[in-house]
Amino acid sequence: MSATADAVLRQIAVDVLEQMAFVFVDEAEAPFDEVLGGAAAAATLTVEGTVSEDITVSATEGLVREVASGMTGCEPEEVDVSTFSRAVVAELANVFGGQWALQRSGGGATAQVGLPRELTVDEAAERAVRAAEAGAVLALESELGAIVVSLAAA
């Protein structure tokens, strides 16, 4: 994956979290595999275009609380992670995938975003390792939690 693609994916993740849920993130201090160790849920989807790519999202309980809080207007401590975790990571994967498809298509090519699929944290970790070898992996942290976003050929 090119450095440009890595930068585009990073900007998509930062922008979506800020605009959708008022969650502000920076580069995580911990490596992605440590962040994944604390993940509450994971989801993936495939973006079909000139190439097929999988985007996988994993989030810790703290990040789930922040995103759900930002989207619903409740306080983070009021968020039931067991209720929201799968929906939050699936929606983040969906929005990241849509934004990635728009960026990759350049307005001219056709791209199709698949439906998010739930993964186990172990499956997400396997995908992140594969993406680290031949793709992109981002580990970002917020005030209360962290997120890992990986991108690799499908």
Short mmCIF file of the C-alpha atoms (twelve columns), coordinates in Angstrom:
data_MODEL
# 
_entry.id   MODEL 
# 
loop_
_atom_site.group_PDB 
_atom_site.id 
_atom_site.type_symbol 
_atom_site.label_atom_id 
_atom_site.label_alt_id 
_atom_site.label_comp_id 
_atom_site.label_asym_id 
_atom_site.label_seq_id 
_atom_site.Cartn_x 
_atom_site.Cartn_y 
_atom_site.Cartn_z 
_atom_site.pdbx_PDB_model_num 
ATOM 1   C CA . MET A 1   0.000   0.000   0.000   1 
ATOM 2   C CA . SER A 2   1.369   3.395   -0.865  1 
ATOM 3   C CA . ALA A 3   2.112   6.070   1.700   1 
ATOM 4   C CA . THR A 4   -0.563  8.154   -0.014  1 
ATOM 5   C CA . ALA A 5   -3.213  5.463   0.522   1 
ATOM 6   C CA . ASP A 6   -2.157  5.163   4.165   1 
ATOM 7   C CA . ALA A 7   -2.504  8.936   4.611   1 
ATOM 8   C CA . VAL A 8   -5.917  8.956   2.901   1 
ATOM 9   C CA . LEU A 9   -7.208  6.144   5.130   1 
ATOM 10  C CA . ARG A 10  -5.899  7.952   8.218   1 
ATOM 11  C CA . GLN A 11  -7.598  11.203  7.186   1 
ATOM 12  C CA . ILE A 12  -10.862 9.377   6.511   1 
ATOM 13  C CA . ALA A 13  -10.800 7.789   9.981   1 
ATOM 14  C CA . VAL A 14  -9.970  11.063  11.726  1 
ATOM 15  C CA . ASP A 15  -12.584 13.063  9.789   1 
ATOM 16  C CA . VAL A 16  -15.375 10.503  10.184  1 
ATOM 17  C CA . LEU A 17  -14.865 10.139  13.932  1 
ATOM 18  C CA . GLU A 18  -14.794 13.914  14.410  1 
ATOM 19  C CA . GLN A 19  -17.731 14.721  12.157  1 
ATOM 20  C CA . MET A 20  -19.966 11.775  12.973  1 
ATOM 21  C CA . ALA A 21  -19.464 11.464  16.721  1 
ATOM 22  C CA . PHE A 22  -17.303 14.365  17.930  1 
ATOM 23  C CA . VAL A 23  -14.525 11.917  18.829  1 
ATOM 24  C CA . PHE A 24  -11.012 13.299  18.425  1 
ATOM 25  C CA . VAL A 25  -8.165  10.852  17.883  1 
ATOM 26  C CA . ASP A 26  -4.399  10.877  17.589  1 
ATOM 27  C CA . GLU A 27  -1.870  8.216   16.722  1 
ATOM 28  C CA . ALA A 28  -1.983  5.522   19.427  1 
ATOM 29  C CA . GLU A 29  1.056   5.171   21.622  1 
ATOM 30  C CA . ALA A 30  0.569   1.401   21.770  1 
ATOM 31  C CA . PRO A 31  1.119   -0.772  18.683  1 
ATOM 32  C CA . PHE A 32  -1.979  -2.038  16.880  1 
ATOM 33  C CA . ASP A 33  -1.695  -5.554  18.307  1 
ATOM 34  C CA . GLU A 34  -1.854  -4.212  21.879  1 
ATOM 35  C CA . VAL A 35  -4.859  -2.055  21.019  1 
ATOM 36  C CA . LEU A 36  -6.563  -5.089  19.479  1 
ATOM 37  C CA . GLY A 37  -6.017  -6.983  22.724  1 
ATOM 38  C CA . GLY A 38  -8.502  -4.617  24.366  1 
ATOM 39  C CA . ALA A 39  -11.044 -4.533  21.545  1 
ATOM 40  C CA . ALA A 40  -14.709 -4.961  22.410  1 
ATOM 41  C CA . ALA A 41  -15.924 -5.673  18.867  1 
ATOM 42  C CA . ALA A 42  -14.784 -5.883  15.251  1 
ATOM 43  C CA . ALA A 43  -16.371 -5.715  11.809  1 
ATOM 44  C CA . THR A 44  -15.204 -5.812  8.210   1 
ATOM 45  C CA . LEU A 45  -16.510 -5.068  4.758   1 
ATOM 46  C CA . THR A 46  -15.253 -5.312  1.194   1 
ATOM 47  C CA . VAL A 47  -14.976 -2.413  -1.222  1 
ATOM 48  C CA . GLU A 48  -15.176 -3.667  -4.811  1 
ATOM 49  C CA . GLY A 49  -13.763 -1.464  -7.544  1 
ATOM 50  C CA . THR A 50  -10.733 -1.686  -9.786  1 
ATOM 51  C CA . VAL A 51  -9.359  -3.788  -6.925  1 
ATOM 52  C CA . SER A 52  -11.136 -5.482  -4.015  1 
ATOM 53  C CA . GLU A 53  -10.106 -4.324  -0.572  1 
ATOM 54  C CA . ASP A 54  -11.231 -5.267  2.936   1 
ATOM 55  C CA . ILE A 55  -11.589 -2.583  5.585   1 
ATOM 56  C CA . THR A 56  -11.656 -3.935  9.124   1 
ATOM 57  C CA . VAL A 57  -12.491 -1.899  12.219  1 
ATOM 58  C CA . SER A 58  -11.943 -2.885  15.852  1 
ATOM 59  C CA . ALA A 59  -12.715 -0.657  18.823  1 
ATOM 60  C CA . THR A 60  -12.199 -0.766  22.570  1 
ATOM 61  C CA . GLU A 61  -15.059 -0.290  25.019  1 
ATOM 62  C CA . GLY A 62  -13.960 3.292   25.661  1 
ATOM 63  C CA . LEU A 63  -14.096 4.238   22.000  1 
ATOM 64  C CA . VAL A 64  -17.475 2.521   21.606  1 
ATOM 65  C CA . ARG A 65  -18.740 4.593   24.532  1 
ATOM 66  C CA . GLU A 66  -17.431 7.819   23.000  1 
ATOM 67  C CA . VAL A 67  -18.872 7.169   19.539  1 
ATOM 68  C CA . ALA A 68  -22.259 6.027   20.860  1 
ATOM 69  C CA . SER A 69  -22.339 9.003   23.220  1 
ATOM 70  C CA . GLY A 70  -21.510 11.442  20.436  1 
ATOM 71  C CA . MET A 71  -24.190 9.988   18.186  1 
ATOM 72  C CA . THR A 72  -26.965 9.664   20.773  1 
ATOM 73  C CA . GLY A 73  -26.284 12.634  23.036  1 
ATOM 74  C CA . CYS A 74  -25.988 10.598  26.221  1 
ATOM 75  C CA . GLU A 75  -23.002 10.532  28.562  1 
ATOM 76  C CA . PRO A 76  -20.295 7.924   27.812  1 
ATOM 77  C CA . GLU A 77  -20.861 6.162   31.143  1 
ATOM 78  C CA . GLU A 78  -24.546 5.711   30.226  1 
ATOM 79  C CA . VAL A 79  -23.683 3.676   27.116  1 
ATOM 80  C CA . ASP A 80  -24.283 -0.063  27.413  1 
ATOM 81  C CA . VAL A 81  -21.292 -1.436  25.519  1 
ATOM 82  C CA . SER A 82  -22.893 -4.871  25.161  1 
ATOM 83  C CA . THR A 83  -25.772 -3.225  23.283  1 
ATOM 84  C CA . PHE A 84  -23.793 -0.770  21.153  1 
ATOM 85  C CA . SER A 85  -20.385 -2.327  20.416  1 
ATOM 86  C CA . ARG A 86  -21.298 -4.409  17.347  1 
ATOM 87  C CA . ALA A 87  -23.467 -1.656  15.870  1 
ATOM 88  C CA . VAL A 88  -20.801 1.009   16.395  1 
ATOM 89  C CA . VAL A 89  -17.969 -0.901  14.707  1 
ATOM 90  C CA . ALA A 90  -20.256 -2.009  11.870  1 
ATOM 91  C CA . GLU A 91  -21.376 1.570   11.245  1 
ATOM 92  C CA . LEU A 92  -17.800 2.852   11.390  1 
ATOM 93  C CA . ALA A 93  -16.727 0.168   8.894   1 
ATOM 94  C CA . ASN A 94  -19.641 1.157   6.653   1 
ATOM 95  C CA . VAL A 95  -18.821 4.871   6.709   1 
ATOM 96  C CA . PHE A 96  -15.058 4.322   6.359   1 
ATOM 97  C CA . GLY A 97  -15.753 1.968   3.437   1 
ATOM 98  C CA . GLY A 98  -18.025 4.478   1.722   1 
ATOM 99  C CA . GLN A 99  -15.485 7.253   2.099   1 
ATOM 100 C CA . TRP A 100 -12.676 4.969   0.899   1 
ATOM 101 C CA . ALA A 101 -14.722 4.022   -2.181  1 
ATOM 102 C CA . LEU A 102 -15.318 7.712   -2.970  1 
ATOM 103 C CA . GLN A 103 -11.618 8.500   -2.609  1 
ATOM 104 C CA . ARG A 104 -10.494 5.508   -4.660  1 
ATOM 105 C CA . SER A 105 -13.021 5.994   -7.447  1 
ATOM 106 C CA . GLY A 106 -11.925 9.567   -8.044  1 
ATOM 107 C CA . GLY A 107 -15.439 10.382  -9.126  1 
ATOM 108 C CA . GLY A 108 -15.083 8.373   -12.344 1 
ATOM 109 C CA . ALA A 109 -14.802 4.673   -11.608 1 
ATOM 110 C CA . THR A 110 -17.560 2.635   -10.045 1 
ATOM 111 C CA . ALA A 111 -17.045 1.155   -6.589  1 
ATOM 112 C CA . GLN A 112 -19.379 -0.980  -4.526  1 
ATOM 113 C CA . VAL A 113 -19.313 -1.168  -0.735  1 
ATOM 114 C CA . GLY A 114 -20.381 -4.470  0.776   1 
ATOM 115 C CA . LEU A 115 -22.322 -4.920  3.985   1 
ATOM 116 C CA . PRO A 116 -20.406 -4.956  7.278   1 
ATOM 117 C CA . ARG A 117 -19.817 -8.401  8.771   1 
ATOM 118 C CA . GLU A 118 -19.086 -9.050  12.424  1 
ATOM 119 C CA . LEU A 119 -15.714 -10.587 13.219  1 
ATOM 120 C CA . THR A 120 -14.160 -11.975 16.338  1 
ATOM 121 C CA . VAL A 121 -11.300 -9.920  17.733  1 
ATOM 122 C CA . ASP A 122 -8.947  -12.785 16.796  1 
ATOM 123 C CA . GLU A 123 -10.141 -12.638 13.170  1 
ATOM 124 C CA . ALA A 124 -9.628  -8.877  13.164  1 
ATOM 125 C CA . ALA A 125 -6.120  -9.352  14.546  1 
ATOM 126 C CA . GLU A 126 -5.288  -11.804 11.736  1 
ATOM 127 C CA . ARG A 127 -6.518  -9.274  9.175   1 
ATOM 128 C CA . ALA A 128 -4.484  -6.495  10.795  1 
ATOM 129 C CA . VAL A 129 -1.317  -8.587  10.648  1 
ATOM 130 C CA . ARG A 130 -1.977  -9.293  6.949   1 
ATOM 131 C CA . ALA A 131 -2.621  -5.592  6.338   1 
ATOM 132 C CA . ALA A 132 0.577   -4.625  8.137   1 
ATOM 133 C CA . GLU A 133 2.519   -6.817  5.705   1 
ATOM 134 C CA . ALA A 134 0.815   -5.615  2.499   1 
ATOM 135 C CA . GLY A 135 -1.683  -2.882  3.255   1 
ATOM 136 C CA . ALA A 136 -2.289  -0.308  5.949   1 
ATOM 137 C CA . VAL A 137 -3.007  -0.523  9.669   1 
ATOM 138 C CA . LEU A 138 -3.934  2.457   11.809  1 
ATOM 139 C CA . ALA A 139 -4.074  2.474   15.585  1 
ATOM 140 C CA . LEU A 140 -5.671  5.663   16.863  1 
ATOM 141 C CA . GLU A 141 -6.560  6.641   20.404  1 
ATOM 142 C CA . SER A 142 -9.116  9.001   21.840  1 
ATOM 143 C CA . GLU A 143 -9.685  10.303  25.338  1 
ATOM 144 C CA . LEU A 144 -11.420 7.094   26.485  1 
ATOM 145 C CA . GLY A 145 -10.386 4.366   24.060  1 
ATOM 146 C CA . ALA A 146 -8.793  3.288   20.827  1 
ATOM 147 C CA . ILE A 147 -9.587  2.010   17.358  1 
ATOM 148 C CA . VAL A 148 -7.701  -0.100  14.820  1 
ATOM 149 C CA . VAL A 149 -8.522  0.269   11.130  1 
ATOM 150 C CA . SER A 150 -6.869  -2.046  8.628   1 
ATOM 151 C CA . LEU A 151 -6.982  -2.177  4.859   1 
ATOM 152 C CA . ALA A 152 -5.759  -5.060  2.714   1 
ATOM 153 C CA . ALA A 153 -6.497  -6.723  -0.590  1 
ATOM 154 C CA . ALA A 154 -9.615  -8.889  -0.343  1 
# 
